[in-house]
Amino acid sequence: MPDCSSGMYRHTRKVLHPKIAKLIAQFVLAAILIWFSAYFGDRYHVRGPVIIINCLIALIGLPIMSFAKSNGVRYFGVFLLTAGSNANVPTSLAYQANNIRGQWTRAFSSALFVGFAGMGGISGGTIFRSQDKPKYVPGVSAAIA
């Protein structure tokens, strides 16, 4: 949520700190999608289609979050992006772990997977530059690619 949350917190009640309350809700949806992805993938022994569906959910949410005019619509995009991207992490780890034989090879592959995810986070931190504010077109384009 690079800077799309700048105007979202003006008119909320102070039951829970507004910034915290608005950040918790999207992760609740992500946890629900993670559970459904795990259940469906384990029950029917398919993880590839689940990963593709989660990627599509995230790819729908990213442009909505970045380019919509209304804060409510942008916040909906944040929900889709967070749910889709967070649901793919355990699904992808389970997919690679189930398709690799040998304990040490599986452990090395999981560590490599997490390492590449960390490098993706580092590159994301350098792609979203402050001079591209408020739309972050180069960063969004790189994230979609």
PDB file of C-alpha atoms in Angstrom:
ATOM      1  CA  MET A   1       0.000   0.000   0.000  1.00  0.00           C
ATOM      2  CA  PRO A   2       2.593   2.553  -1.085  1.00  0.00           C
ATOM      3  CA  ASP A   3       0.654   5.791  -0.752  1.00  0.00           C
ATOM      4  CA  CYS A   4      -2.919   4.895  -1.533  1.00  0.00           C
ATOM      5  CA  SER A   5      -3.863   5.105   2.129  1.00  0.00           C
ATOM      6  CA  SER A   6      -3.116   8.815   2.448  1.00  0.00           C
ATOM      7  CA  GLY A   7      -6.732   9.974   2.433  1.00  0.00           C
ATOM      8  CA  MET A   8      -8.426   6.922   3.890  1.00  0.00           C
ATOM      9  CA  TYR A   9      -8.233   7.592   7.611  1.00  0.00           C
ATOM     10  CA  ARG A  10     -10.024  10.910   8.008  1.00  0.00           C
ATOM     11  CA  HIS A  11     -13.580   9.902   8.891  1.00  0.00           C
ATOM     12  CA  THR A  12     -13.298   6.793  11.044  1.00  0.00           C
ATOM     13  CA  ARG A  13     -14.394   6.206  14.611  1.00  0.00           C
ATOM     14  CA  LYS A  14     -11.769   5.771  17.299  1.00  0.00           C
ATOM     15  CA  VAL A  15     -12.832   2.357  18.620  1.00  0.00           C
ATOM     16  CA  LEU A  16      -9.508   0.908  17.559  1.00  0.00           C
ATOM     17  CA  HIS A  17      -6.806   3.083  16.107  1.00  0.00           C
ATOM     18  CA  PRO A  18      -8.051   3.670  12.540  1.00  0.00           C
ATOM     19  CA  LYS A  19      -4.818   2.748  10.777  1.00  0.00           C
ATOM     20  CA  ILE A  20      -4.559  -0.526  12.672  1.00  0.00           C
ATOM     21  CA  ALA A  21      -8.226  -1.387  12.141  1.00  0.00           C
ATOM     22  CA  LYS A  22      -7.960  -0.808   8.397  1.00  0.00           C
ATOM     23  CA  LEU A  23      -4.818  -2.913   8.127  1.00  0.00           C
ATOM     24  CA  ILE A  24      -6.188  -5.895  10.027  1.00  0.00           C
ATOM     25  CA  ALA A  25      -9.243  -6.505   7.846  1.00  0.00           C
ATOM     26  CA  GLN A  26      -7.375  -7.319   4.642  1.00  0.00           C
ATOM     27  CA  PHE A  27      -5.242  -9.916   6.408  1.00  0.00           C
ATOM     28  CA  VAL A  28      -8.361 -11.585   7.774  1.00  0.00           C
ATOM     29  CA  LEU A  29      -9.559 -12.001   4.182  1.00  0.00           C
ATOM     30  CA  ALA A  30      -6.099 -13.260   3.233  1.00  0.00           C
ATOM     31  CA  ALA A  31      -6.217 -15.852   6.034  1.00  0.00           C
ATOM     32  CA  ILE A  32      -9.612 -17.066   4.818  1.00  0.00           C
ATOM     33  CA  LEU A  33      -8.333 -17.369   1.245  1.00  0.00           C
ATOM     34  CA  ILE A  34      -5.226 -19.192   2.493  1.00  0.00           C
ATOM     35  CA  TRP A  35      -7.416 -21.685   4.313  1.00  0.00           C
ATOM     36  CA  PHE A  36      -9.641 -22.272   1.267  1.00  0.00           C
ATOM     37  CA  SER A  37      -6.602 -22.606  -0.998  1.00  0.00           C
ATOM     38  CA  ALA A  38      -5.026 -25.158   1.344  1.00  0.00           C
ATOM     39  CA  TYR A  39      -8.257 -27.108   1.733  1.00  0.00           C
ATOM     40  CA  PHE A  40      -8.999 -27.206  -1.982  1.00  0.00           C
ATOM     41  CA  GLY A  41      -5.402 -27.987  -2.940  1.00  0.00           C
ATOM     42  CA  ASP A  42      -5.098 -30.823  -0.401  1.00  0.00           C
ATOM     43  CA  ARG A  43      -8.524 -32.273  -0.998  1.00  0.00           C
ATOM     44  CA  TYR A  44      -8.297 -32.447  -4.801  1.00  0.00           C
ATOM     45  CA  HIS A  45      -4.482 -32.734  -5.095  1.00  0.00           C
ATOM     46  CA  VAL A  46      -4.165 -29.698  -7.350  1.00  0.00           C
ATOM     47  CA  ARG A  47      -2.052 -26.701  -6.528  1.00  0.00           C
ATOM     48  CA  GLY A  48      -1.235 -25.266  -9.945  1.00  0.00           C
ATOM     49  CA  PRO A  49      -4.773 -24.021 -10.667  1.00  0.00           C
ATOM     50  CA  VAL A  50      -5.026 -22.646  -7.119  1.00  0.00           C
ATOM     51  CA  ILE A  51      -1.799 -20.671  -7.647  1.00  0.00           C
ATOM     52  CA  ILE A  52      -3.110 -19.328 -10.967  1.00  0.00           C
ATOM     53  CA  ILE A  53      -6.423 -18.249  -9.403  1.00  0.00           C
ATOM     54  CA  ASN A  54      -4.627 -16.513  -6.539  1.00  0.00           C
ATOM     55  CA  CYS A  55      -2.332 -14.740  -9.020  1.00  0.00           C
ATOM     56  CA  LEU A  56      -5.355 -13.540 -10.976  1.00  0.00           C
ATOM     57  CA  ILE A  57      -6.947 -12.209  -7.790  1.00  0.00           C
ATOM     58  CA  ALA A  58      -3.765 -10.278  -6.991  1.00  0.00           C
ATOM     59  CA  LEU A  59      -3.417  -9.045 -10.581  1.00  0.00           C
ATOM     60  CA  ILE A  60      -6.971  -7.704 -10.485  1.00  0.00           C
ATOM     61  CA  GLY A  61      -6.366  -5.959  -7.167  1.00  0.00           C
ATOM     62  CA  LEU A  62      -3.096  -4.238  -8.091  1.00  0.00           C
ATOM     63  CA  PRO A  63      -4.414  -1.908 -10.827  1.00  0.00           C
ATOM     64  CA  ILE A  64      -7.576  -1.243  -8.823  1.00  0.00           C
ATOM     65  CA  MET A  65      -5.477  -0.193  -5.842  1.00  0.00           C
ATOM     66  CA  SER A  66      -3.181   1.936  -7.958  1.00  0.00           C
ATOM     67  CA  PHE A  67      -5.405   3.680 -10.463  1.00  0.00           C
ATOM     68  CA  ALA A  68      -8.899   3.978  -8.959  1.00  0.00           C
ATOM     69  CA  LYS A  69     -10.058   7.438  -7.918  1.00  0.00           C
ATOM     70  CA  SER A  70     -12.255   6.563  -4.916  1.00  0.00           C
ATOM     71  CA  ASN A  71     -10.612   5.568  -1.638  1.00  0.00           C
ATOM     72  CA  GLY A  72     -13.191   2.842  -1.073  1.00  0.00           C
ATOM     73  CA  VAL A  73     -12.477   1.243  -4.432  1.00  0.00           C
ATOM     74  CA  ARG A  74      -8.723   1.503  -3.821  1.00  0.00           C
ATOM     75  CA  TYR A  75      -9.178  -0.136  -0.445  1.00  0.00           C
ATOM     76  CA  PHE A  76     -11.083  -2.971  -2.150  1.00  0.00           C
ATOM     77  CA  GLY A  77      -8.080  -3.359  -4.465  1.00  0.00           C
ATOM     78  CA  VAL A  78      -5.841  -3.600  -1.390  1.00  0.00           C
ATOM     79  CA  PHE A  79      -8.050  -6.445  -0.133  1.00  0.00           C
ATOM     80  CA  LEU A  80      -7.734  -8.346  -3.413  1.00  0.00           C
ATOM     81  CA  LEU A  81      -3.997  -7.755  -3.729  1.00  0.00           C
ATOM     82  CA  THR A  82      -3.234  -8.773  -0.145  1.00  0.00           C
ATOM     83  CA  ALA A  83      -5.448 -11.855  -0.245  1.00  0.00           C
ATOM     84  CA  GLY A  84      -4.166 -13.096  -3.598  1.00  0.00           C
ATOM     85  CA  SER A  85      -0.496 -12.546  -2.928  1.00  0.00           C
ATOM     86  CA  ASN A  86      -0.503 -13.858   0.643  1.00  0.00           C
ATOM     87  CA  ALA A  87      -2.457 -16.969  -0.309  1.00  0.00           C
ATOM     88  CA  ASN A  88       0.158 -17.880  -2.894  1.00  0.00           C
ATOM     89  CA  VAL A  89       3.035 -18.124  -0.420  1.00  0.00           C
ATOM     90  CA  PRO A  90       2.009 -21.311   1.438  1.00  0.00           C
ATOM     91  CA  THR A  91       0.437 -22.783  -1.693  1.00  0.00           C
ATOM     92  CA  SER A  92       3.646 -22.332  -3.679  1.00  0.00           C
ATOM     93  CA  LEU A  93       5.782 -23.686  -0.841  1.00  0.00           C
ATOM     94  CA  ALA A  94       3.557 -26.762  -0.588  1.00  0.00           C
ATOM     95  CA  TYR A  95       3.649 -27.198  -4.366  1.00  0.00           C
ATOM     96  CA  GLN A  96       7.441 -27.211  -4.538  1.00  0.00           C
ATOM     97  CA  ALA A  97       7.807 -29.341  -1.410  1.00  0.00           C
ATOM     98  CA  ASN A  98       5.437 -32.004  -2.745  1.00  0.00           C
ATOM     99  CA  ASN A  99       7.257 -32.223  -6.067  1.00  0.00           C
ATOM    100  CA  ILE A 100      10.819 -32.604  -4.785  1.00  0.00           C
ATOM    101  CA  ARG A 101      12.190 -35.895  -3.495  1.00  0.00           C
ATOM    102  CA  GLY A 102      14.635 -36.175  -0.663  1.00  0.00           C
ATOM    103  CA  GLN A 103      14.687 -34.414   2.665  1.00  0.00           C
ATOM    104  CA  TRP A 104      17.786 -32.276   2.091  1.00  0.00           C
ATOM    105  CA  THR A 105      16.826 -31.318  -1.438  1.00  0.00           C
ATOM    106  CA  ARG A 106      13.396 -30.270  -0.210  1.00  0.00           C
ATOM    107  CA  ALA A 107      14.913 -28.220   2.625  1.00  0.00           C
ATOM    108  CA  PHE A 108      17.363 -26.532   0.250  1.00  0.00           C
ATOM    109  CA  SER A 109      14.586 -25.782  -2.237  1.00  0.00           C
ATOM    110  CA  SER A 110      12.402 -24.257   0.476  1.00  0.00           C
ATOM    111  CA  ALA A 111      15.271 -22.075   1.674  1.00  0.00           C
ATOM    112  CA  LEU A 112      16.006 -21.020  -1.904  1.00  0.00           C
ATOM    113  CA  PHE A 113      12.323 -20.215  -2.425  1.00  0.00           C
ATOM    114  CA  VAL A 114      12.215 -18.006   0.676  1.00  0.00           C
ATOM    115  CA  GLY A 115      15.498 -16.355  -0.338  1.00  0.00           C
ATOM    116  CA  PHE A 116      14.164 -15.451  -3.778  1.00  0.00           C
ATOM    117  CA  ALA A 117      11.004 -14.092  -2.144  1.00  0.00           C
ATOM    118  CA  GLY A 118      13.202 -11.848   0.000  1.00  0.00           C
ATOM    119  CA  MET A 119      15.042 -10.640  -3.096  1.00  0.00           C
ATOM    120  CA  GLY A 120      11.671  -9.832  -4.641  1.00  0.00           C
ATOM    121  CA  GLY A 121      10.883  -7.709  -1.608  1.00  0.00           C
ATOM    122  CA  ILE A 122      14.175  -5.868  -1.965  1.00  0.00           C
ATOM    123  CA  SER A 123      13.555  -5.197  -5.656  1.00  0.00           C
ATOM    124  CA  GLY A 124      10.023  -4.017  -4.840  1.00  0.00           C
ATOM    125  CA  GLY A 125      11.481  -1.534  -2.409  1.00  0.00           C
ATOM    126  CA  THR A 126      13.664  -0.052  -5.125  1.00  0.00           C
ATOM    127  CA  ILE A 127      11.088  -0.115  -7.928  1.00  0.00           C
ATOM    128  CA  PHE A 128       8.468   1.976  -6.083  1.00  0.00           C
ATOM    129  CA  ARG A 129      10.283   5.316  -6.041  1.00  0.00           C
ATOM    130  CA  SER A 130       9.036   8.463  -4.322  1.00  0.00           C
ATOM    131  CA  GLN A 131       9.407  10.580  -7.477  1.00  0.00           C
ATOM    132  CA  ASP A 132       6.755   8.408  -9.208  1.00  0.00           C
ATOM    133  CA  LYS A 133       4.116   9.482  -6.686  1.00  0.00           C
ATOM    134  CA  PRO A 134       1.054   9.177  -6.599  1.00  0.00           C
ATOM    135  CA  LYS A 135       0.422   6.535  -9.297  1.00  0.00           C
ATOM    136  CA  TYR A 136       3.768   4.666  -9.164  1.00  0.00           C
ATOM    137  CA  VAL A 137       3.338   3.579 -12.776  1.00  0.00           C
ATOM    138  CA  PRO A 138       6.845   2.024 -13.174  1.00  0.00           C
ATOM    139  CA  GLY A 139       6.459   0.051  -9.949  1.00  0.00           C
ATOM    140  CA  VAL A 140       2.965  -1.166 -10.746  1.00  0.00           C
ATOM    141  CA  SER A 141       4.037  -2.090 -14.288  1.00  0.00           C
ATOM    142  CA  ALA A 142       7.002  -4.057 -12.945  1.00  0.00           C
ATOM    143  CA  ALA A 143       4.806  -5.797 -10.369  1.00  0.00           C
ATOM    144  CA  ILE A 144       2.309  -6.816 -13.050  1.00  0.00           C
ATOM    145  CA  ALA A 145       5.085  -8.044 -15.365  1.00  0.00           C
TER     146      ALA A 145
END
